[in-house]
Coordinates of C-alpha atoms in Angstrom, one line a residue:
M1 CA 0.0 0.0 0.0
S2 CA 1.5 3.4 -1.0
E3 CA 1.9 6.3 1.4
K4 CA -0.9 8.2 -0.4
T5 CA -3.3 5.2 -0.1
E6 CA -2.4 4.8 3.6
R7 CA -3.1 8.5 4.1
Y8 CA -6.5 8.3 2.4
E9 CA -7.5 5.1 4.3
L10 CA -6.7 6.9 7.6
L11 CA -8.5 10.1 6.4
K12 CA -11.6 8.0 5.5
Q13 CA -11.6 6.3 8.9
Q14 CA -11.2 9.7 10.6
A15 CA -14.1 11.2 8.6
Q16 CA -16.4 8.2 9.3
A17 CA -15.6 8.4 13.0
L18 CA -16.2 12.1 13.1
L19 CA -19.3 12.3 11.0
T20 CA -21.2 9.0 11.0
G21 CA -24.5 9.5 12.9
Q22 CA -24.1 13.3 12.7
F23 CA -26.8 14.9 10.5
D24 CA -26.2 18.7 10.6
L25 CA -25.0 19.2 7.1
V26 CA -23.3 22.6 7.6
A27 CA -21.4 21.3 10.6
N28 CA -20.4 18.1 8.7
M29 CA -19.2 20.0 5.7
S30 CA -17.2 22.3 7.9
H31 CA -15.6 19.5 9.8
L32 CA -14.8 17.5 6.7
A33 CA -13.3 20.5 4.9
S34 CA -11.1 21.2 7.9
L35 CA -10.1 17.6 8.2
I36 CA -9.1 17.3 4.6
F37 CA -7.3 20.6 4.5
N38 CA -5.3 19.8 7.6
E39 CA -4.5 16.1 6.8
L40 CA -3.6 16.2 3.2
P41 CA -0.3 17.9 2.1
Q42 CA 0.1 20.7 -0.4
L43 CA -3.4 22.1 -0.2
N44 CA -4.3 25.8 -0.4
G45 CA -8.0 25.2 -0.6
T46 CA -10.8 22.7 0.2
S47 CA -14.3 23.7 -0.7
F48 CA -17.8 22.3 -0.8
Y49 CA -20.1 23.7 -3.5
R50 CA -23.9 22.8 -3.4
F51 CA -25.9 22.6 -6.6
K52 CA -28.8 25.0 -6.2
N53 CA -30.9 27.0 -8.7
D54 CA -28.9 25.6 -11.6
E55 CA -25.5 26.8 -10.3
L56 CA -22.9 25.9 -7.7
I57 CA -23.0 27.9 -4.5
L58 CA -20.1 27.9 -2.1
G59 CA -20.5 26.1 1.1
P60 CA -18.1 25.5 4.0
F61 CA -14.4 25.7 3.0
Q62 CA -10.9 26.1 4.2
G63 CA -8.3 28.4 2.6
K64 CA -8.5 31.9 1.1
P65 CA -11.9 33.3 0.1
A66 CA -13.4 31.3 -2.7
C67 CA -15.7 32.0 -5.6
M68 CA -19.3 32.3 -4.3
H69 CA -21.2 31.3 -7.5
I70 CA -20.0 29.0 -10.3
A71 CA -22.1 28.4 -13.4
V72 CA -22.5 24.9 -14.7
G73 CA -20.0 24.2 -17.4
K74 CA -17.6 27.0 -16.3
G75 CA -14.2 26.2 -14.8
V76 CA -13.3 22.9 -13.3
C77 CA -16.1 22.8 -10.7
G78 CA -18.7 23.8 -13.3
T79 CA -17.4 21.1 -15.7
V80 CA -17.8 18.5 -13.0
A81 CA -21.4 19.8 -12.4
A82 CA -22.0 19.3 -16.2
T83 CA -20.4 15.9 -16.6
K84 CA -21.0 14.4 -13.2
K85 CA -17.5 12.9 -13.4
P86 CA -14.3 13.7 -11.4
E87 CA -11.7 16.0 -12.9
V88 CA -8.0 15.8 -12.2
V89 CA -6.2 18.9 -13.5
P90 CA -2.4 18.8 -13.2
N91 CA -2.0 22.4 -14.4
V92 CA -5.0 24.6 -14.0
H93 CA -3.5 27.2 -16.3
E94 CA -3.9 24.8 -19.2
F95 CA -7.6 24.1 -18.4
S96 CA -9.8 26.0 -20.8
G97 CA -12.0 28.4 -18.9
H98 CA -10.3 27.8 -15.5
I99 CA -11.7 30.2 -12.8
A100 CA -8.8 31.5 -10.7
C101 CA -10.4 31.9 -7.2
D102 CA -7.0 31.8 -5.7
S103 CA -4.2 32.9 -8.0
A104 CA -1.7 30.7 -6.1
S105 CA -3.5 27.5 -7.2
N106 CA -1.7 25.4 -9.9
S107 CA -3.5 22.1 -9.7
E108 CA -6.9 20.9 -8.8
V109 CA -9.2 17.9 -8.3
V110 CA -13.0 18.1 -8.2
V111 CA -15.3 15.2 -7.5
P112 CA -19.1 15.1 -7.8
I113 CA -21.2 14.4 -4.7
F114 CA -24.5 12.4 -5.1
K115 CA -27.3 12.0 -2.5
D116 CA -30.2 9.6 -3.1
G117 CA -29.0 9.1 -6.7
K118 CA -29.1 12.8 -7.5
F119 CA -26.3 15.3 -8.1
W120 CA -25.9 17.3 -5.0
G121 CA -22.7 19.3 -5.4
V122 CA -18.9 19.0 -5.6
L123 CA -15.8 18.8 -3.4
D124 CA -13.0 21.0 -4.8
L125 CA -9.3 20.7 -3.7
D126 CA -6.7 23.2 -4.9
S127 CA -2.9 23.0 -4.6
P128 CA -0.2 25.6 -5.2
E129 CA 2.0 22.8 -6.6
Y130 CA 1.7 21.4 -10.1
N131 CA 0.7 17.7 -10.6
T132 CA -0.5 17.3 -7.0
F133 CA -3.5 15.1 -7.8
D134 CA -4.1 11.9 -9.6
D135 CA -6.8 9.2 -10.0
V136 CA -6.1 7.9 -6.5
D137 CA -7.0 11.3 -5.1
A138 CA -10.2 11.4 -7.2
S139 CA -11.2 7.9 -6.2
Y140 CA -10.7 8.3 -2.5
L141 CA -12.3 11.8 -2.4
S142 CA -15.3 10.4 -4.2
E143 CA -15.7 7.9 -1.3
I144 CA -15.0 10.4 1.4
A145 CA -17.1 13.4 0.3
P146 CA -20.6 11.7 0.8
I147 CA -19.7 11.1 4.4
V148 CA -21.0 14.7 5.0
F149 CA -24.5 13.2 5.0
G150 CA -23.7 11.4 8.2
V151 CA -24.0 7.9 6.6
Q152 CA -22.4 5.9 3.9
A153 CA -24.2 7.7 1.0
E154 CA -24.0 6.8 -2.6
I155 CA -20.5 7.1 -4.2
G156 CA -20.2 8.4 -7.7
G157 CA -23.8 7.7 -8.4
R158 CA -23.4 4.1 -7.4
A159 CA -25.1 2.5 -4.4

């Protein structure tokens, strides 16, 4: 098991212990954003965005102030809202239409969050380093993000 995989396995256990049985969504998102931000290296932002009124609205986050509203199809988060698939971006400056909420960000991973089979929002992680994220990050974050609902919710649209 790689160091990254071990780190994510521990993070998943911590998130489950912290949030399972807790159902205040704002508190859960706040705790999970903080846990991820403080446990994963090389992050400068961890944000939840909720899908509401046909756009993404900023929820609890850690890091510098973030974009409050993101249109579907715009930037990395908006692309994930449109495709409902994770995006791993090694260099955000090469991503067409990238929205620079924090000019220090150089790489990004965004995963969709589903609740009861419906698209609910996204989890967005930013790094000041290039090539920080890969498919391992996207896979584990897709498992960890739905824990905000206080139970083992659907992962990536799957039961």
